[in-house]
PDB file of C-alpha atoms in Angstrom:
ATOM      1  CA  MET A 629     107.007 129.036 103.435  1.00  0.00           C
ATOM      2  CA  SER A 630     106.737 126.226 101.322  1.00  0.00           C
ATOM      3  CA  ILE A 631     106.803 122.168 102.159  1.00  0.00           C
ATOM      4  CA  ARG A 632     110.765 121.192 100.631  1.00  0.00           C
ATOM      5  CA  LEU A 633     110.978 117.820 102.415  1.00  0.00           C
ATOM      6  CA  VAL A 634     108.143 115.187 102.578  1.00  0.00           C
ATOM      7  CA  ALA A 635     108.675 112.428 105.657  1.00  0.00           C
ATOM      8  CA  LEU A 636     106.704 109.361 104.993  1.00  0.00           C
ATOM      9  CA  ASP A 637     106.371 106.811 107.093  1.00  0.00           C
ATOM     10  CA  LEU A 638     105.590 103.426 105.141  1.00  0.00           C
ATOM     11  CA  ASP A 639     103.442 100.393 106.993  1.00  0.00           C
ATOM     12  CA  ASN A 640      99.631 101.589 106.688  1.00  0.00           C
ATOM     13  CA  THR A 641     100.748 105.204 105.631  1.00  0.00           C
ATOM     14  CA  LEU A 642     103.001 104.875 101.970  1.00  0.00           C
ATOM     15  CA  PHE A 643     101.662 101.345 101.786  1.00  0.00           C
ATOM     16  CA  ASP A 644      97.810  99.887 101.802  1.00  0.00           C
ATOM     17  CA  LYS A 645      97.172  96.446 103.315  1.00  0.00           C
ATOM     18  CA  ALA A 646      99.036  94.344 100.627  1.00  0.00           C
ATOM     19  CA  LYS A 647     102.499  96.325 101.341  1.00  0.00           C
ATOM     20  CA  GLU A 648     102.031  98.201  97.692  1.00  0.00           C
ATOM     21  CA  VAL A 649     102.252 101.695  96.834  1.00  0.00           C
ATOM     22  CA  SER A 650      99.193 102.983  94.792  1.00  0.00           C
ATOM     23  CA  VAL A 651      99.629 104.562  90.932  1.00  0.00           C
ATOM     24  CA  LYS A 652      98.267 108.069  92.816  1.00  0.00           C
ATOM     25  CA  ASN A 653     100.623 107.869  95.709  1.00  0.00           C
ATOM     26  CA  ARG A 654     103.668 106.853  93.202  1.00  0.00           C
ATOM     27  CA  GLN A 655     102.782 109.837  90.936  1.00  0.00           C
ATOM     28  CA  ALA A 656     102.483 112.233  94.154  1.00  0.00           C
ATOM     29  CA  ILE A 657     105.934 111.095  95.180  1.00  0.00           C
ATOM     30  CA  LEU A 658     107.517 111.984  91.494  1.00  0.00           C
ATOM     31  CA  ALA A 659     105.672 115.646  90.754  1.00  0.00           C
ATOM     32  CA  ALA A 660     106.660 116.148  94.514  1.00  0.00           C
ATOM     33  CA  LYS A 661     110.109 115.165  93.138  1.00  0.00           C
ATOM     34  CA  ALA A 662     110.167 116.750  90.281  1.00  0.00           C
ATOM     35  CA  GLN A 663     109.923 120.255  92.232  1.00  0.00           C
ATOM     36  CA  GLY A 664     113.154 119.801  93.657  1.00  0.00           C
ATOM     37  CA  VAL A 665     111.298 118.113  96.648  1.00  0.00           C
ATOM     38  CA  LYS A 666     112.671 115.901  99.152  1.00  0.00           C
ATOM     39  CA  VAL A 667     110.744 112.905  99.502  1.00  0.00           C
ATOM     40  CA  VAL A 668     112.714 110.887 102.260  1.00  0.00           C
ATOM     41  CA  ILE A 669     111.192 107.256 103.886  1.00  0.00           C
ATOM     42  CA  THR A 670     110.861 107.629 107.558  1.00  0.00           C
ATOM     43  CA  THR A 671     110.314 103.932 108.578  1.00  0.00           C
ATOM     44  CA  GLY A 672     111.267 101.918 112.043  1.00  0.00           C
ATOM     45  CA  ARG A 673     112.340  99.477 108.974  1.00  0.00           C
ATOM     46  CA  PRO A 674     115.888  99.202 108.169  1.00  0.00           C
ATOM     47  CA  LEU A 675     116.701  99.857 104.469  1.00  0.00           C
ATOM     48  CA  PRO A 676     116.767  96.342 103.405  1.00  0.00           C
ATOM     49  CA  ALA A 677     113.539  95.259 104.758  1.00  0.00           C
ATOM     50  CA  ILE A 678     111.893  97.689 102.225  1.00  0.00           C
ATOM     51  CA  GLY A 679     113.137  95.670  98.763  1.00  0.00           C
ATOM     52  CA  ASN A 680     113.314  97.849  95.722  1.00  0.00           C
ATOM     53  CA  LEU A 681     110.716 100.239  96.624  1.00  0.00           C
ATOM     54  CA  LEU A 682     113.161 103.202  96.218  1.00  0.00           C
ATOM     55  CA  ASN A 683     114.022 102.270  92.955  1.00  0.00           C
ATOM     56  CA  ASP A 684     110.192 101.979  92.381  1.00  0.00           C
ATOM     57  CA  LEU A 685     109.936 105.513  93.841  1.00  0.00           C
ATOM     58  CA  GLY A 686     112.627 107.193  91.979  1.00  0.00           C
ATOM     59  CA  LEU A 687     114.317 107.683  94.895  1.00  0.00           C
ATOM     60  CA  ALA A 688     117.606 105.972  94.825  1.00  0.00           C
ATOM     61  CA  ASP A 689     119.319 108.914  93.729  1.00  0.00           C
ATOM     62  CA  GLU A 690     123.005 109.888  96.337  1.00  0.00           C
ATOM     63  CA  GLU A 691     120.769 113.215  97.011  1.00  0.00           C
ATOM     64  CA  ASP A 692     117.913 111.210  97.701  1.00  0.00           C
ATOM     65  CA  TYR A 693     117.932 110.081 101.860  1.00  0.00           C
ATOM     66  CA  SER A 694     116.245 108.240 104.307  1.00  0.00           C
ATOM     67  CA  VAL A 695     115.497 107.964 108.493  1.00  0.00           C
ATOM     68  CA  THR A 696     115.261 104.434 108.692  1.00  0.00           C
ATOM     69  CA  LEU A 697     115.162 102.484 112.275  1.00  0.00           C
ATOM     70  CA  ASN A 698     112.788 104.958 114.027  1.00  0.00           C
ATOM     71  CA  GLY A 699     115.389 107.803 113.539  1.00  0.00           C
ATOM     72  CA  GLY A 700     118.607 105.165 114.660  1.00  0.00           C
ATOM     73  CA  LEU A 701     120.060 105.373 111.362  1.00  0.00           C
ATOM     74  CA  ILE A 702     119.905 108.837 108.691  1.00  0.00           C
ATOM     75  CA  GLN A 703     121.218 107.796 105.837  1.00  0.00           C
ATOM     76  CA  SER A 704     121.800 108.772 101.812  1.00  0.00           C
ATOM     77  CA  ASN A 705     119.723 105.922  99.679  1.00  0.00           C
ATOM     78  CA  THR A 706     123.182 104.996  97.901  1.00  0.00           C
ATOM     79  CA  GLY A 707     124.554 104.407 101.386  1.00  0.00           C
ATOM     80  CA  GLN A 708     125.875 107.109 103.664  1.00  0.00           C
ATOM     81  CA  VAL A 709     125.936 107.124 106.655  1.00  0.00           C
ATOM     82  CA  ILE A 710     124.803 110.687 108.788  1.00  0.00           C
ATOM     83  CA  ALA A 711     124.184 109.718 111.760  1.00  0.00           C
ATOM     84  CA  GLU A 712     123.738 106.415 113.857  1.00  0.00           C
ATOM     85  CA  THR A 713     122.888 105.436 117.219  1.00  0.00           C
ATOM     86  CA  GLY A 714     122.442 102.394 118.327  1.00  0.00           C
ATOM     87  CA  LEU A 715     122.166 100.076 122.062  1.00  0.00           C
ATOM     88  CA  THR A 716     124.263  98.425 124.027  1.00  0.00           C
ATOM     89  CA  LEU A 717     124.475  94.891 125.170  1.00  0.00           C
ATOM     90  CA  SER A 718     124.190  95.870 128.883  1.00  0.00           C
ATOM     91  CA  GLU A 719     121.193  97.819 127.968  1.00  0.00           C
ATOM     92  CA  ILE A 720     119.856  94.931 125.086  1.00  0.00           C
ATOM     93  CA  LYS A 721     120.389  92.441 128.690  1.00  0.00           C
ATOM     94  CA  ALA A 722     118.213  94.982 130.564  1.00  0.00           C
ATOM     95  CA  ILE A 723     115.440  95.206 128.233  1.00  0.00           C
ATOM     96  CA  ALA A 724     115.714  91.408 127.867  1.00  0.00           C
ATOM     97  CA  ASP A 725     115.401  90.908 131.674  1.00  0.00           C
ATOM     98  CA  ILE A 726     111.935  92.689 131.451  1.00  0.00           C
ATOM     99  CA  LEU A 727     110.093  91.222 128.487  1.00  0.00           C
ATOM    100  CA  VAL A 728     111.385  87.598 128.825  1.00  0.00           C
ATOM    101  CA  PRO A 729     109.811  86.969 132.303  1.00  0.00           C
ATOM    102  CA  LEU A 730     106.388  88.712 130.395  1.00  0.00           C
ATOM    103  CA  GLY A 731     106.801  85.798 127.856  1.00  0.00           C
ATOM    104  CA  LEU A 732     107.401  88.719 125.338  1.00  0.00           C
ATOM    105  CA  PRO A 733     110.639  87.546 123.055  1.00  0.00           C
ATOM    106  CA  VAL A 734     113.664  89.657 122.331  1.00  0.00           C
ATOM    107  CA  ASP A 735     114.490  90.683 118.477  1.00  0.00           C
ATOM    108  CA  VAL A 736     117.511  92.012 118.274  1.00  0.00           C
ATOM    109  CA  ILE A 737     117.647  94.037 114.976  1.00  0.00           C
ATOM    110  CA  SER A 738     121.487  94.709 113.842  1.00  0.00           C
ATOM    111  CA  GLY A 739     120.924  95.712 110.252  1.00  0.00           C
ATOM    112  CA  ASP A 740     120.014  93.162 107.318  1.00  0.00           C
ATOM    113  CA  GLN A 741     120.425  90.681 110.880  1.00  0.00           C
ATOM    114  CA  VAL A 742     117.767  89.921 113.629  1.00  0.00           C
ATOM    115  CA  TYR A 743     119.036  87.702 116.578  1.00  0.00           C
ATOM    116  CA  SER A 744     115.630  86.558 117.768  1.00  0.00           C
ATOM    117  CA  LEU A 745     115.482  85.387 121.680  1.00  0.00           C
ATOM    118  CA  PRO A 746     112.244  83.378 122.516  1.00  0.00           C
ATOM    119  CA  ALA A 747     110.481  83.571 125.977  1.00  0.00           C
ATOM    120  CA  LEU A 748     108.440  81.315 127.850  1.00  0.00           C
ATOM    121  CA  GLY A 749     107.725  79.273 124.867  1.00  0.00           C
ATOM    122  CA  HIS A 750     106.719  82.331 123.003  1.00  0.00           C
ATOM    123  CA  GLN A 751     108.349  82.508 119.644  1.00  0.00           C
ATOM    124  CA  SER A 752     109.253  85.629 117.797  1.00  0.00           C
ATOM    125  CA  LEU A 753     106.612  86.546 114.979  1.00  0.00           C
ATOM    126  CA  TYR A 754     108.968  89.438 113.738  1.00  0.00           C
ATOM    127  CA  HIS A 755     109.727  87.489 110.092  1.00  0.00           C
ATOM    128  CA  ARG A 756     106.021  87.770 109.348  1.00  0.00           C
ATOM    129  CA  ALA A 757     106.344  91.953 109.425  1.00  0.00           C
ATOM    130  CA  ASN A 758     109.534  92.120 107.904  1.00  0.00           C
ATOM    131  CA  PRO A 759     110.335  88.802 105.773  1.00  0.00           C
ATOM    132  CA  LEU A 760     113.490  90.164 103.905  1.00  0.00           C
ATOM    133  CA  LEU A 761     115.492  90.071 106.535  1.00  0.00           C
ATOM    134  CA  THR A 762     117.441  87.459 108.167  1.00  0.00           C
ATOM    135  CA  PHE A 763     116.723  85.547 110.862  1.00  0.00           C
ATOM    136  CA  ASN A 764     119.153  84.048 113.445  1.00  0.00           C
ATOM    137  CA  THR A 765     117.972  82.420 116.748  1.00  0.00           C
ATOM    138  CA  ILE A 766     119.835  82.598 119.670  1.00  0.00           C
ATOM    139  CA  THR A 767     119.654  80.658 123.134  1.00  0.00           C
ATOM    140  CA  ASP A 768     121.076  83.418 124.837  1.00  0.00           C
ATOM    141  CA  LEU A 769     122.480  86.964 124.700  1.00  0.00           C
ATOM    142  CA  SER A 770     125.787  85.942 124.911  1.00  0.00           C
ATOM    143  CA  GLU A 771     125.371  84.816 121.117  1.00  0.00           C
ATOM    144  CA  LEU A 772     125.228  88.210 119.811  1.00  0.00           C
ATOM    145  CA  PRO A 773     128.259  88.909 117.957  1.00  0.00           C
ATOM    146  CA  ARG A 774     130.438  91.550 119.393  1.00  0.00           C
ATOM    147  CA  ASP A 775     131.103  93.153 116.173  1.00  0.00           C
ATOM    148  CA  ARG A 776     128.405  94.566 115.375  1.00  0.00           C
ATOM    149  CA  GLN A 777     125.897  97.586 115.905  1.00  0.00           C
ATOM    150  CA  PHE A 778     122.618  97.119 117.164  1.00  0.00           C
ATOM    151  CA  ASN A 779     119.834  99.523 116.022  1.00  0.00           C
ATOM    152  CA  LYS A 780     116.561  98.866 118.493  1.00  0.00           C
ATOM    153  CA  VAL A 781     114.882  95.635 119.958  1.00  0.00           C
ATOM    154  CA  VAL A 782     111.673  95.289 118.993  1.00  0.00           C
ATOM    155  CA  THR A 783     108.837  91.916 120.431  1.00  0.00           C
ATOM    156  CA  VAL A 784     106.279  91.202 117.744  1.00  0.00           C
ATOM    157  CA  GLN A 785     103.418  88.631 119.046  1.00  0.00           C
ATOM    158  CA  GLU A 786      99.633  88.434 118.291  1.00  0.00           C
ATOM    159  CA  ALA A 787      98.236  91.708 118.856  1.00  0.00           C
ATOM    160  CA  ALA A 788      95.551  91.030 121.966  1.00  0.00           C
ATOM    161  CA  TYR A 789      98.961  89.040 123.720  1.00  0.00           C
ATOM    162  CA  LEU A 790     100.713  91.918 122.964  1.00  0.00           C
ATOM    163  CA  ASP A 791      98.752  94.706 124.572  1.00  0.00           C
ATOM    164  CA  GLN A 792      97.804  92.736 127.883  1.00  0.00           C
ATOM    165  CA  GLN A 793     101.638  91.827 128.429  1.00  0.00           C
ATOM    166  CA  MET A 794     102.401  95.847 127.271  1.00  0.00           C
ATOM    167  CA  ALA A 795     100.289  96.563 130.313  1.00  0.00           C
ATOM    168  CA  ARG A 796     102.440  94.675 132.894  1.00  0.00           C
ATOM    169  CA  LEU A 797     105.943  96.844 131.536  1.00  0.00           C
ATOM    170  CA  PRO A 798     107.458  98.652 134.561  1.00  0.00           C
ATOM    171  CA  GLU A 799     107.426 102.546 134.021  1.00  0.00           C
ATOM    172  CA  ALA A 800     111.124 102.173 134.369  1.00  0.00           C
ATOM    173  CA  LEU A 801     111.040 100.642 130.901  1.00  0.00           C
ATOM    174  CA  GLY A 802     109.782 103.760 129.262  1.00  0.00           C
ATOM    175  CA  GLN A 803     111.999 106.263 131.660  1.00  0.00           C
ATOM    176  CA  ALA A 804     115.014 104.463 130.623  1.00  0.00           C
ATOM    177  CA  PHE A 805     114.078 104.043 126.298  1.00  0.00           C
ATOM    178  CA  GLU A 806     111.933 104.903 123.783  1.00  0.00           C
ATOM    179  CA  VAL A 807     109.343 102.593 123.963  1.00  0.00           C
ATOM    180  CA  PHE A 808     106.102 102.623 121.479  1.00  0.00           C
ATOM    181  CA  LYS A 809     104.450 100.350 118.851  1.00  0.00           C
ATOM    182  CA  SER A 810     104.553 100.429 115.534  1.00  0.00           C
ATOM    183  CA  ARG A 811     101.812  98.443 114.013  1.00  0.00           C
ATOM    184  CA  ASP A 812      99.392  96.523 116.015  1.00  0.00           C
ATOM    185  CA  ILE A 813     101.358  93.362 116.752  1.00  0.00           C
ATOM    186  CA  ILE A 814     105.444  95.367 116.987  1.00  0.00           C
ATOM    187  CA  LEU A 815     106.635  97.189 120.302  1.00  0.00           C
ATOM    188  CA  GLU A 816     109.459  98.901 119.896  1.00  0.00           C
ATOM    189  CA  ILE A 817     112.461  99.952 122.030  1.00  0.00           C
ATOM    190  CA  MET A 818     114.741 102.544 121.174  1.00  0.00           C
ATOM    191  CA  PRO A 819     117.189 104.158 122.739  1.00  0.00           C
ATOM    192  CA  LYS A 820     116.216 107.655 124.795  1.00  0.00           C
ATOM    193  CA  GLY A 821     116.117 110.263 123.194  1.00  0.00           C
ATOM    194  CA  VAL A 822     116.130 108.720 119.597  1.00  0.00           C
ATOM    195  CA  HIS A 823     113.004 108.692 117.585  1.00  0.00           C
ATOM    196  CA  LYS A 824     111.641 109.539 114.125  1.00  0.00           C
ATOM    197  CA  ALA A 825     111.812 113.694 115.023  1.00  0.00           C
ATOM    198  CA  THR A 826     115.437 113.682 116.152  1.00  0.00           C
ATOM    199  CA  GLY A 827     115.816 111.406 113.445  1.00  0.00           C
ATOM    200  CA  LEU A 828     114.070 113.820 110.772  1.00  0.00           C
ATOM    201  CA  LYS A 829     115.950 116.979 112.583  1.00  0.00           C
ATOM    202  CA  VAL A 830     119.355 115.510 112.445  1.00  0.00           C
ATOM    203  CA  LEU A 831     118.640 115.200 108.155  1.00  0.00           C
ATOM    204  CA  SER A 832     117.019 118.571 107.920  1.00  0.00           C
ATOM    205  CA  ASP A 833     119.788 120.234 109.347  1.00  0.00           C
ATOM    206  CA  PHE A 834     122.244 118.400 106.969  1.00  0.00           C
ATOM    207  CA  LEU A 835     120.381 119.605 104.392  1.00  0.00           C
ATOM    208  CA  GLY A 836     120.085 122.997 105.239  1.00  0.00           C
ATOM    209  CA  ILE A 837     115.976 123.184 105.555  1.00  0.00           C
ATOM    210  CA  ASP A 838     113.728 125.160 108.279  1.00  0.00           C
ATOM    211  CA  GLN A 839     111.568 122.515 110.489  1.00  0.00           C
ATOM    212  CA  SER A 840     108.378 124.824 109.118  1.00  0.00           C
ATOM    213  CA  ASP A 841     109.687 123.534 105.710  1.00  0.00           C
ATOM    214  CA  VAL A 842     108.922 119.702 106.721  1.00  0.00           C
ATOM    215  CA  MET A 843     105.345 117.388 106.026  1.00  0.00           C
ATOM    216  CA  ALA A 844     105.804 114.709 108.053  1.00  0.00           C
ATOM    217  CA  VAL A 845     102.886 112.127 107.471  1.00  0.00           C
ATOM    218  CA  GLY A 846     102.219 108.788 109.411  1.00  0.00           C
ATOM    219  CA  ASP A 847      99.467 106.647 111.145  1.00  0.00           C
ATOM    220  CA  GLU A 848     101.001 105.162 114.523  1.00  0.00           C
ATOM    221  CA  ALA A 849     102.522 105.665 117.859  1.00  0.00           C
ATOM    222  CA  ASN A 850     105.988 105.794 116.268  1.00  0.00           C
ATOM    223  CA  ASP A 851     105.055 108.546 114.047  1.00  0.00           C
ATOM    224  CA  LEU A 852     104.085 110.775 116.829  1.00  0.00           C
ATOM    225  CA  SER A 853     107.132 112.795 117.308  1.00  0.00           C
ATOM    226  CA  MET A 854     107.792 113.481 113.307  1.00  0.00           C
ATOM    227  CA  VAL A 855     103.892 114.643 112.676  1.00  0.00           C
ATOM    228  CA  ALA A 856     104.162 116.796 116.144  1.00  0.00           C
ATOM    229  CA  TRP A 857     108.088 117.720 115.036  1.00  0.00           C
ATOM    230  CA  ALA A 858     107.399 118.590 111.376  1.00  0.00           C
ATOM    231  CA  GLY A 859     105.914 121.980 110.058  1.00  0.00           C
ATOM    232  CA  CYS A 860     103.343 120.389 108.688  1.00  0.00           C
ATOM    233  CA  GLY A 861     101.908 117.366 110.651  1.00  0.00           C
ATOM    234  CA  VAL A 862      99.844 115.369 108.803  1.00  0.00           C
ATOM    235  CA  ALA A 863      97.820 112.203 110.132  1.00  0.00           C
ATOM    236  CA  MET A 864      96.231 109.469 108.050  1.00  0.00           C
ATOM    237  CA  ALA A 865      92.624 108.655 108.141  1.00  0.00           C
ATOM    238  CA  ASN A 866      93.838 105.184 109.390  1.00  0.00           C
ATOM    239  CA  ALA A 867      95.392 106.633 112.024  1.00  0.00           C
ATOM    240  CA  VAL A 868      95.647 105.917 115.729  1.00  0.00           C
ATOM    241  CA  PRO A 869      93.906 108.623 117.822  1.00  0.00           C
ATOM    242  CA  ALA A 870      96.252 110.193 119.834  1.00  0.00           C
ATOM    243  CA  LEU A 871      98.184 111.117 116.220  1.00  0.00           C
ATOM    244  CA  LYS A 872      95.179 112.901 115.317  1.00  0.00           C
ATOM    245  CA  GLU A 873      94.662 114.630 118.147  1.00  0.00           C
ATOM    246  CA  ILE A 874      97.712 115.897 117.560  1.00  0.00           C
ATOM    247  CA  ALA A 875      98.300 116.455 113.815  1.00  0.00           C
ATOM    248  CA  GLN A 876      97.428 119.689 111.498  1.00  0.00           C
ATOM    249  CA  TRP A 877      95.377 117.722 109.586  1.00  0.00           C
ATOM    250  CA  VAL A 878      93.952 114.412 108.884  1.00  0.00           C
ATOM    251  CA  THR A 879      93.362 113.109 105.672  1.00  0.00           C
ATOM    252  CA  THR A 880      90.232 112.195 104.587  1.00  0.00           C
ATOM    253  CA  ALA A 881      91.617 109.017 102.203  1.00  0.00           C
ATOM    254  CA  ASP A 882      93.275 106.137 103.933  1.00  0.00           C
ATOM    255  CA  ASN A 883      96.347 104.447 103.173  1.00  0.00           C
ATOM    256  CA  ASN A 884      94.285 101.827 100.733  1.00  0.00           C
ATOM    257  CA  HIS A 885      92.735 104.734  98.883  1.00  0.00           C
ATOM    258  CA  SER A 886      96.343 106.858  98.125  1.00  0.00           C
ATOM    259  CA  GLY A 887      95.573 109.021 101.872  1.00  0.00           C
ATOM    260  CA  VAL A 888      99.323 110.243 101.090  1.00  0.00           C
ATOM    261  CA  ALA A 889      98.897 111.377  97.787  1.00  0.00           C
ATOM    262  CA  GLU A 890      95.986 113.276  98.954  1.00  0.00           C
ATOM    263  CA  ALA A 891      97.975 115.319 101.419  1.00  0.00           C
ATOM    264  CA  ILE A 892     101.207 116.207  99.375  1.00  0.00           C
ATOM    265  CA  GLN A 893      98.537 116.945  96.302  1.00  0.00           C
ATOM    266  CA  LYS A 894      97.362 119.540  98.909  1.00  0.00           C
ATOM    267  CA  PHE A 895      99.963 120.938 100.755  1.00  0.00           C
ATOM    268  CA  VAL A 896     103.156 120.893  98.010  1.00  0.00           C
ATOM    269  CA  LEU A 897     101.801 120.612  94.878  1.00  0.00           C
ATOM    270  CA  LYS A 898      98.776 123.167  94.960  1.00  0.00           C
ATOM    271  CA  GLY A 899     100.865 124.887  98.053  1.00  0.00           C
ATOM    272  CA  ASP A 900      98.212 125.250 100.914  1.00  0.00           C
ATOM    273  CA  ARG A 901      99.162 126.181 104.057  1.00  0.00           C
TER     274      ARG A 901
END
């Protein structure tokens, strides 16, 4: 068995604290691709939120693919949609009915558009996390357009406040939706059964690549499913404890010291298993 697909999270995994990709990480990705390995960006972001990254990494060809929106959208990097799953307007309302009374603003993501609903005086901080998206402030969910696919809902607040309010979320929310943090300030809510592992499975099946030949690298709670699913699941040195517990291997270098390159070197370029 050999690694044929490498799935990489972005924030605090491939990206360093400055949201940049190190020279070592870039070189490792290019070397893996030169060996015929599929390098797949697997992120909670939509593609418009990652700027010129695909071009910078040499991943902008028609045979390159990404799993975006936490598995809600699987596509080629030239635009071909392989699969897409979203939230209905009634589901968005059900989510907002829980978040808003807790003072958690609601951001509804639809491609490169974000519709932001404040909550009890609390404004969304999502623009800090994804400044490349287009933000539209709304005062009621009835203002949402009816002709767009809605990919997910996020609520973004300072970490301490977010954790405090998350403790008050009803169990019913997690029973009806996928609910997880993608960063310390971001809580994401996806359709039930949609997460990074399901997106990777769809893409792997499409490409004819076995699960055992997939390596996934991540750091946060939204990476749990793909790291557990992949034949080679890797947690970054800076990963949350829950991810380190289920990973097969933990890098010695963190995201600021090219931990992704370390994993690619070990399992792809050297071929350790």
